[in-house]
């Protein structure tokens, strides 16, 4: 059972804005550790989408943005496109487990 | 281009062994700690373990679910990381990925980038 909880699914129409939450605790996100986000398209390996809570690697569209507050973090996708349909995972460090942990994953569906 | 390529997956019977390889290119392999991760069919991502770079001792850490059965090693001269899997169980069936650990000033905590394409390990009789 993961210590980072995400909603199983979110959906939106093309052009809309959706957000994915990643809820942790005082031993991970709340302890000040940054959150990283991955996008996994069907049948492919995870790809880094956001690092250090709100930084985009080169090549990632600025439609993707990250933030965090307290013990939670969020990934926002604005101007939703059909190609954004994928699974999304958050990642952070947990000081109690002394390990890096992934969120439970969220499937984004474009209606 | 930074690239990781896994190999060695396949079908194996419970209790048997398998060794996976992760061949790196496009960066100085010895400067990075390397991690193995897996994803069971239809499930989420799980860290299997990692090996520190030589400058940090080259030591290893493992998830509780594989500790004592799996061993990670590295050959910096060949830019390859290995995952030796012994006493395999049906629950080890997954796509196995390797990744590079990245750490930057100003960011609290590492992330894993890039990931290889993955290699499927199926444990079944």
PDB file of C-alpha atoms in Angstrom:
ATOM      1  CA  UNK A   1       0.000   0.000   0.000  1.00  0.00           C
ATOM      2  CA  UNK A   2       1.535   3.278  -1.166  1.00  0.00           C
ATOM      3  CA  UNK A   3       2.043   6.203   1.212  1.00  0.00           C
ATOM      4  CA  UNK A   4       1.225   8.635  -1.621  1.00  0.00           C
ATOM      5  CA  UNK A   5      -2.429   8.573  -2.632  1.00  0.00           C
ATOM      6  CA  UNK A   6      -3.759   9.685  -6.015  1.00  0.00           C
ATOM      7  CA  UNK A   7      -7.300   9.563  -7.419  1.00  0.00           C
ATOM      8  CA  UNK A   8      -7.704   6.446  -9.600  1.00  0.00           C
ATOM      9  CA  UNK A   9      -9.020   8.464 -12.519  1.00  0.00           C
ATOM     10  CA  UNK A  10      -9.758  11.952 -13.767  1.00  0.00           C
ATOM     11  CA  UNK A  11     -11.338  12.998 -17.039  1.00  0.00           C
ATOM     12  CA  UNK A  12     -11.967  16.101 -19.064  1.00  0.00           C
ATOM     13  CA  UNK A  13     -12.980  17.341 -22.474  1.00  0.00           C
ATOM     14  CA  UNK A  14     -10.387  18.570 -24.948  1.00  0.00           C
ATOM     15  CA  UNK A  15      -9.230  22.055 -24.011  1.00  0.00           C
ATOM     16  CA  UNK A  16     -10.268  21.756 -20.380  1.00  0.00           C
ATOM     17  CA  UNK A  17      -8.008  21.923 -17.338  1.00  0.00           C
ATOM     18  CA  UNK A  18      -7.661  18.911 -15.038  1.00  0.00           C
ATOM     19  CA  UNK A  19      -5.701  18.457 -11.845  1.00  0.00           C
ATOM     20  CA  UNK A  20      -4.292  15.327 -10.219  1.00  0.00           C
ATOM     21  CA  UNK A  21      -3.633  15.317  -6.499  1.00  0.00           C
ATOM     22  CA  UNK A  22      -0.895  13.419  -4.672  1.00  0.00           C
ATOM     23  CA  UNK A  23      -1.642  13.223  -0.960  1.00  0.00           C
ATOM     24  CA  UNK A  24       1.169  12.323   1.398  1.00  0.00           C
ATOM     25  CA  UNK A  25       2.086  12.950   5.031  1.00  0.00           C
ATOM     26  CA  UNK A  26       4.507  14.679   7.367  1.00  0.00           C
ATOM     27  CA  UNK A  27       7.216  12.131   6.544  1.00  0.00           C
ATOM     28  CA  UNK A  28       7.304  12.828   2.818  1.00  0.00           C
ATOM     29  CA  UNK A  29       5.718  15.828   1.096  1.00  0.00           C
ATOM     30  CA  UNK A  30       4.992  17.530   4.408  1.00  0.00           C
ATOM     31  CA  UNK A  31       8.628  17.112   5.433  1.00  0.00           C
ATOM     32  CA  UNK A  32       9.647  19.364   2.568  1.00  0.00           C
ATOM     33  CA  UNK A  33      10.689  16.777   0.001  1.00  0.00           C
ATOM     34  CA  UNK A  34      10.031  17.764  -3.567  1.00  0.00           C
ATOM     35  CA  UNK A  35       7.573  15.862  -5.754  1.00  0.00           C
ATOM     36  CA  UNK A  36       8.240  14.572  -9.251  1.00  0.00           C
ATOM     37  CA  UNK A  37       5.684  13.501 -11.834  1.00  0.00           C
ATOM     38  CA  UNK A  38       5.754  10.875 -14.574  1.00  0.00           C
ATOM     39  CA  UNK A  39       3.554  10.281 -17.584  1.00  0.00           C
ATOM     40  CA  UNK A  40       3.134   6.719 -18.818  1.00  0.00           C
ATOM     41  CA  UNK A  41       1.512   6.382 -22.215  1.00  0.00           C
ATOM     42  CA  UNK A  42      -0.093   2.994 -22.946  1.00  0.00           C
ATOM     43  CA  UNK A  43       2.509   0.280 -23.485  1.00  0.00           C
ATOM     44  CA  UNK A  44       5.488   2.544 -22.871  1.00  0.00           C
ATOM     45  CA  UNK A  45       7.953   3.333 -20.094  1.00  0.00           C
ATOM     46  CA  UNK A  46       7.308   6.196 -17.683  1.00  0.00           C
ATOM     47  CA  UNK A  47       8.597   9.572 -18.836  1.00  0.00           C
ATOM     48  CA  UNK A  48       9.622  12.418 -16.532  1.00  0.00           C
ATOM     49  CA  UNK A  49       7.080  15.226 -16.725  1.00  0.00           C
ATOM     50  CA  UNK A  50       7.877  17.450 -13.739  1.00  0.00           C
ATOM     51  CA  UNK A  51      10.867  17.413 -11.381  1.00  0.00           C
ATOM     52  CA  UNK A  52      11.487  19.357  -8.221  1.00  0.00           C
ATOM     53  CA  UNK A  53       7.734  19.968  -7.756  1.00  0.00           C
ATOM     54  CA  UNK A  54       7.386  22.603 -10.501  1.00  0.00           C
ATOM     55  CA  UNK A  55      10.176  22.247 -13.062  1.00  0.00           C
ATOM     56  CA  UNK A  56       9.609  20.975 -16.593  1.00  0.00           C
ATOM     57  CA  UNK A  57      12.364  19.089 -18.425  1.00  0.00           C
ATOM     58  CA  UNK A  58      13.224  20.335 -21.872  1.00  0.00           C
ATOM     59  CA  UNK A  59      10.562  19.320 -24.361  1.00  0.00           C
ATOM     60  CA  UNK A  60       7.658  19.083 -21.933  1.00  0.00           C
ATOM     61  CA  UNK A  61       4.869  21.501 -22.945  1.00  0.00           C
ATOM     62  CA  UNK A  62       4.069  24.342 -20.554  1.00  0.00           C
ATOM     63  CA  UNK A  63       0.502  22.987 -20.387  1.00  0.00           C
ATOM     64  CA  UNK A  64       1.850  20.798 -17.601  1.00  0.00           C
ATOM     65  CA  UNK A  65       2.550  22.427 -14.237  1.00  0.00           C
ATOM     66  CA  UNK A  66       3.163  21.257 -10.685  1.00  0.00           C
ATOM     67  CA  UNK A  67       2.675  22.661  -7.211  1.00  0.00           C
ATOM     68  CA  UNK A  68       2.561  21.570  -3.594  1.00  0.00           C
ATOM     69  CA  UNK A  69       1.088  22.763  -0.328  1.00  0.00           C
ATOM     70  CA  UNK A  70       1.387  21.165   3.067  1.00  0.00           C
ATOM     71  CA  UNK A  71       1.267  17.396   2.708  1.00  0.00           C
ATOM     72  CA  UNK A  72      -0.109  17.362  -0.845  1.00  0.00           C
ATOM     73  CA  UNK A  73       1.058  18.093  -4.359  1.00  0.00           C
ATOM     74  CA  UNK A  74      -0.801  18.611  -7.613  1.00  0.00           C
ATOM     75  CA  UNK A  75      -0.209  18.192 -11.313  1.00  0.00           C
ATOM     76  CA  UNK A  76      -2.282  20.417 -13.581  1.00  0.00           C
ATOM     77  CA  UNK A  77      -2.854  19.840 -17.269  1.00  0.00           C
ATOM     78  CA  UNK A  78      -4.337  22.817 -19.077  1.00  0.00           C
ATOM     79  CA  UNK A  79      -5.653  22.752 -22.629  1.00  0.00           C
ATOM     80  CA  UNK A  80      -6.194  18.992 -22.388  1.00  0.00           C
ATOM     81  CA  UNK A  81      -5.352  17.112 -25.578  1.00  0.00           C
ATOM     82  CA  UNK A  82      -6.112  13.594 -26.770  1.00  0.00           C
ATOM     83  CA  UNK A  83      -2.409  12.745 -26.555  1.00  0.00           C
ATOM     84  CA  UNK A  84      -2.478  13.443 -22.806  1.00  0.00           C
ATOM     85  CA  UNK A  85      -4.490  10.278 -22.219  1.00  0.00           C
ATOM     86  CA  UNK A  86      -2.137   8.264 -20.027  1.00  0.00           C
ATOM     87  CA  UNK A  87      -1.338   7.153 -16.494  1.00  0.00           C
ATOM     88  CA  UNK A  88       0.350   9.691 -14.224  1.00  0.00           C
ATOM     89  CA  UNK A  89       2.441   8.941 -11.123  1.00  0.00           C
ATOM     90  CA  UNK A  90       3.928  11.152  -8.426  1.00  0.00           C
ATOM     91  CA  UNK A  91       7.220  10.334  -6.692  1.00  0.00           C
ATOM     92  CA  UNK A  92       8.745  11.627  -3.479  1.00  0.00           C
ATOM     93  CA  UNK A  93      11.082  10.608  -0.690  1.00  0.00           C
ATOM     94  CA  UNK A  94       9.765   9.271   2.601  1.00  0.00           C
ATOM     95  CA  UNK A  95      11.949   9.820   5.669  1.00  0.00           C
ATOM     96  CA  UNK A  96      10.197   7.150   7.732  1.00  0.00           C
ATOM     97  CA  UNK A  97      10.642   4.446   5.110  1.00  0.00           C
ATOM     98  CA  UNK A  98      14.018   5.922   4.094  1.00  0.00           C
ATOM     99  CA  UNK A  99      13.004   5.215   0.517  1.00  0.00           C
ATOM    100  CA  UNK A 100      11.512   6.796  -2.552  1.00  0.00           C
ATOM    101  CA  UNK A 101       7.826   6.052  -3.012  1.00  0.00           C
ATOM    102  CA  UNK A 102       5.446   6.347  -5.930  1.00  0.00           C
ATOM    103  CA  UNK A 103       1.857   7.466  -5.844  1.00  0.00           C
ATOM    104  CA  UNK A 104      -0.920   5.003  -6.603  1.00  0.00           C
ATOM    105  CA  UNK A 105      -1.304   6.366 -10.125  1.00  0.00           C
ATOM    106  CA  UNK A 106      -4.059   8.256 -11.948  1.00  0.00           C
ATOM    107  CA  UNK A 107      -5.548   7.443 -15.319  1.00  0.00           C
ATOM    108  CA  UNK A 108      -6.425  10.537 -17.331  1.00  0.00           C
ATOM    109  CA  UNK A 109      -9.174  10.106 -19.901  1.00  0.00           C
ATOM    110  CA  UNK A 110      -9.918  12.681 -22.573  1.00  0.00           C
ATOM    111  CA  UNK A 111     -13.648  12.625 -23.274  1.00  0.00           C
TER     112      UNK A 111
ATOM    113  CA  UNK B   1      21.373  11.092 -26.206  1.00  0.00           C
ATOM    114  CA  UNK B   2      21.063   9.548 -22.763  1.00  0.00           C
ATOM    115  CA  UNK B   3      19.722   6.025 -23.208  1.00  0.00           C
ATOM    116  CA  UNK B   4      19.142   2.906 -21.139  1.00  0.00           C
ATOM    117  CA  UNK B   5      18.360  -0.492 -22.652  1.00  0.00           C
ATOM    118  CA  UNK B   6      17.241  -3.475 -20.567  1.00  0.00           C
ATOM    119  CA  UNK B   7      17.638  -7.070 -21.694  1.00  0.00           C
ATOM    120  CA  UNK B   8      17.419 -10.588 -20.324  1.00  0.00           C
ATOM    121  CA  UNK B   9      13.735 -10.943 -19.565  1.00  0.00           C
ATOM    122  CA  UNK B  10      11.656 -13.980 -20.406  1.00  0.00           C
ATOM    123  CA  UNK B  11       9.583 -16.859 -19.073  1.00  0.00           C
ATOM    124  CA  UNK B  12      11.018 -18.660 -16.069  1.00  0.00           C
ATOM    125  CA  UNK B  13       9.675 -21.268 -13.669  1.00  0.00           C
ATOM    126  CA  UNK B  14       9.110 -20.475  -9.989  1.00  0.00           C
ATOM    127  CA  UNK B  15      12.234 -21.015  -7.928  1.00  0.00           C
ATOM    128  CA  UNK B  16      14.588 -20.461 -10.865  1.00  0.00           C
ATOM    129  CA  UNK B  17      16.958 -17.566 -11.565  1.00  0.00           C
ATOM    130  CA  UNK B  18      17.293 -14.863 -14.184  1.00  0.00           C
ATOM    131  CA  UNK B  19      19.768 -12.028 -14.749  1.00  0.00           C
ATOM    132  CA  UNK B  20      18.747  -8.742 -16.306  1.00  0.00           C
ATOM    133  CA  UNK B  21      21.141  -6.234 -17.829  1.00  0.00           C
ATOM    134  CA  UNK B  22      20.827  -2.481 -18.246  1.00  0.00           C
ATOM    135  CA  UNK B  23      23.181  -1.018 -20.837  1.00  0.00           C
ATOM    136  CA  UNK B  24      23.736   2.727 -20.646  1.00  0.00           C
ATOM    137  CA  UNK B  25      24.962   5.227 -23.211  1.00  0.00           C
ATOM    138  CA  UNK B  26      25.188   8.972 -23.649  1.00  0.00           C
ATOM    139  CA  UNK B  27      26.467   9.808 -20.152  1.00  0.00           C
ATOM    140  CA  UNK B  28      29.286   8.967 -17.732  1.00  0.00           C
ATOM    141  CA  UNK B  29      27.779   5.848 -16.169  1.00  0.00           C
ATOM    142  CA  UNK B  30      30.108   5.762 -13.181  1.00  0.00           C
ATOM    143  CA  UNK B  31      28.955   9.194 -12.004  1.00  0.00           C
ATOM    144  CA  UNK B  32      25.423   7.982 -11.239  1.00  0.00           C
ATOM    145  CA  UNK B  33      23.612   5.664  -8.888  1.00  0.00           C
ATOM    146  CA  UNK B  34      21.356   3.276 -10.803  1.00  0.00           C
ATOM    147  CA  UNK B  35      17.946   1.944  -9.817  1.00  0.00           C
ATOM    148  CA  UNK B  36      15.818  -1.001 -10.844  1.00  0.00           C
ATOM    149  CA  UNK B  37      12.030  -0.666 -10.789  1.00  0.00           C
ATOM    150  CA  UNK B  38       9.156  -2.891 -11.817  1.00  0.00           C
ATOM    151  CA  UNK B  39       5.509  -2.788 -12.774  1.00  0.00           C
ATOM    152  CA  UNK B  40       3.296  -5.839 -12.405  1.00  0.00           C
ATOM    153  CA  UNK B  41       0.599  -6.256 -15.079  1.00  0.00           C
ATOM    154  CA  UNK B  42      -2.074  -3.602 -14.609  1.00  0.00           C
ATOM    155  CA  UNK B  43      -0.415  -2.310 -11.440  1.00  0.00           C
ATOM    156  CA  UNK B  44       1.608   0.705 -10.334  1.00  0.00           C
ATOM    157  CA  UNK B  45       5.320   1.409 -10.119  1.00  0.00           C
ATOM    158  CA  UNK B  46       7.561  -0.152  -7.489  1.00  0.00           C
ATOM    159  CA  UNK B  47      11.226   0.365  -6.701  1.00  0.00           C
ATOM    160  CA  UNK B  48      13.152  -2.922  -6.536  1.00  0.00           C
ATOM    161  CA  UNK B  49      16.468  -1.524  -5.388  1.00  0.00           C
ATOM    162  CA  UNK B  50      19.457   0.565  -6.315  1.00  0.00           C
ATOM    163  CA  UNK B  51      23.238   0.635  -6.399  1.00  0.00           C
ATOM    164  CA  UNK B  52      25.168   3.704  -5.416  1.00  0.00           C
ATOM    165  CA  UNK B  53      27.971   5.066  -7.540  1.00  0.00           C
ATOM    166  CA  UNK B  54      31.503   4.056  -6.540  1.00  0.00           C
ATOM    167  CA  UNK B  55      32.173   7.518  -5.097  1.00  0.00           C
ATOM    168  CA  UNK B  56      29.408   6.794  -2.571  1.00  0.00           C
ATOM    169  CA  UNK B  57      30.671   3.313  -1.803  1.00  0.00           C
ATOM    170  CA  UNK B  58      28.922   1.327  -4.538  1.00  0.00           C
ATOM    171  CA  UNK B  59      26.615  -0.220  -1.949  1.00  0.00           C
ATOM    172  CA  UNK B  60      23.118  -1.527  -2.567  1.00  0.00           C
ATOM    173  CA  UNK B  61      19.651  -1.267  -1.016  1.00  0.00           C
ATOM    174  CA  UNK B  62      16.608  -3.412  -1.733  1.00  0.00           C
ATOM    175  CA  UNK B  63      12.868  -3.412  -1.273  1.00  0.00           C
ATOM    176  CA  UNK B  64      11.683  -5.739   1.484  1.00  0.00           C
ATOM    177  CA  UNK B  65       9.831  -7.879  -1.072  1.00  0.00           C
ATOM    178  CA  UNK B  66      13.062  -8.882  -2.856  1.00  0.00           C
ATOM    179  CA  UNK B  67      15.723  -8.580  -0.157  1.00  0.00           C
ATOM    180  CA  UNK B  68      17.815 -11.740   0.087  1.00  0.00           C
ATOM    181  CA  UNK B  69      16.686 -12.945  -3.360  1.00  0.00           C
ATOM    182  CA  UNK B  70      17.741 -10.156  -5.720  1.00  0.00           C
ATOM    183  CA  UNK B  71      21.229  -8.682  -6.157  1.00  0.00           C
ATOM    184  CA  UNK B  72      22.172  -5.533  -8.034  1.00  0.00           C
ATOM    185  CA  UNK B  73      25.692  -5.035  -9.367  1.00  0.00           C
ATOM    186  CA  UNK B  74      27.430  -2.766 -11.847  1.00  0.00           C
ATOM    187  CA  UNK B  75      30.352  -2.792 -14.267  1.00  0.00           C
ATOM    188  CA  UNK B  76      31.376   0.808 -14.837  1.00  0.00           C
ATOM    189  CA  UNK B  77      33.930  -0.193 -17.481  1.00  0.00           C
ATOM    190  CA  UNK B  78      31.070  -1.534 -19.624  1.00  0.00           C
ATOM    191  CA  UNK B  79      28.380   0.946 -18.494  1.00  0.00           C
ATOM    192  CA  UNK B  80      26.103  -1.912 -17.445  1.00  0.00           C
ATOM    193  CA  UNK B  81      23.980  -2.494 -14.361  1.00  0.00           C
ATOM    194  CA  UNK B  82      22.743  -5.970 -13.516  1.00  0.00           C
ATOM    195  CA  UNK B  83      19.799  -7.392 -11.597  1.00  0.00           C
ATOM    196  CA  UNK B  84      20.339 -10.986 -10.517  1.00  0.00           C
ATOM    197  CA  UNK B  85      17.019 -12.526  -9.516  1.00  0.00           C
ATOM    198  CA  UNK B  86      17.041 -15.811  -7.600  1.00  0.00           C
ATOM    199  CA  UNK B  87      14.253 -17.911  -6.085  1.00  0.00           C
ATOM    200  CA  UNK B  88      11.741 -16.228  -8.334  1.00  0.00           C
ATOM    201  CA  UNK B  89       8.091 -16.209  -7.323  1.00  0.00           C
ATOM    202  CA  UNK B  90       4.954 -15.794  -9.408  1.00  0.00           C
ATOM    203  CA  UNK B  91       4.461 -12.391  -7.799  1.00  0.00           C
ATOM    204  CA  UNK B  92       7.746 -11.219  -9.347  1.00  0.00           C
ATOM    205  CA  UNK B  93       6.045 -11.238 -12.756  1.00  0.00           C
ATOM    206  CA  UNK B  94       6.410  -7.686 -14.060  1.00  0.00           C
ATOM    207  CA  UNK B  95       8.047  -5.388 -16.555  1.00  0.00           C
ATOM    208  CA  UNK B  96      11.426  -4.466 -15.127  1.00  0.00           C
ATOM    209  CA  UNK B  97      12.915  -1.047 -15.799  1.00  0.00           C
ATOM    210  CA  UNK B  98      16.270   0.471 -14.988  1.00  0.00           C
ATOM    211  CA  UNK B  99      16.762   4.182 -14.452  1.00  0.00           C
ATOM    212  CA  UNK B 100      19.385   6.718 -13.509  1.00  0.00           C
ATOM    213  CA  UNK B 101      19.106   8.605 -10.243  1.00  0.00           C
ATOM    214  CA  UNK B 102      19.335  12.358 -10.671  1.00  0.00           C
ATOM    215  CA  UNK B 103      19.973  14.973  -8.006  1.00  0.00           C
ATOM    216  CA  UNK B 104      20.315  18.721  -8.530  1.00  0.00           C
ATOM    217  CA  UNK B 105      21.118  21.644  -6.286  1.00  0.00           C
ATOM    218  CA  UNK B 106      18.001  23.273  -4.966  1.00  0.00           C
ATOM    219  CA  UNK B 107      15.837  20.154  -5.264  1.00  0.00           C
ATOM    220  CA  UNK B 108      15.109  18.073  -2.185  1.00  0.00           C
ATOM    221  CA  UNK B 109      15.215  14.431  -3.165  1.00  0.00           C
ATOM    222  CA  UNK B 110      16.249  12.503  -6.247  1.00  0.00           C
ATOM    223  CA  UNK B 111      14.243  11.544  -9.263  1.00  0.00           C
ATOM    224  CA  UNK B 112      14.716   8.823 -11.844  1.00  0.00           C
ATOM    225  CA  UNK B 113      15.433   9.766 -15.441  1.00  0.00           C
ATOM    226  CA  UNK B 114      15.478   8.411 -18.045  1.00  0.00           C
ATOM    227  CA  UNK B 115      13.900   4.958 -17.906  1.00  0.00           C
ATOM    228  CA  UNK B 116      14.725   2.136 -20.261  1.00  0.00           C
ATOM    229  CA  UNK B 117      12.041   0.552 -22.420  1.00  0.00           C
ATOM    230  CA  UNK B 118      11.626  -2.285 -19.926  1.00  0.00           C
ATOM    231  CA  UNK B 119      11.947  -6.055 -20.142  1.00  0.00           C
ATOM    232  CA  UNK B 120       9.143  -8.458 -19.251  1.00  0.00           C
ATOM    233  CA  UNK B 121       9.772 -11.189 -16.705  1.00  0.00           C
ATOM    234  CA  UNK B 122       7.088 -13.845 -16.437  1.00  0.00           C
ATOM    235  CA  UNK B 123       7.347 -16.346 -13.598  1.00  0.00           C
ATOM    236  CA  UNK B 124       5.076 -19.295 -14.257  1.00  0.00           C
ATOM    237  CA  UNK B 125       5.137 -23.070 -14.301  1.00  0.00           C
TER     238      UNK B 125
END
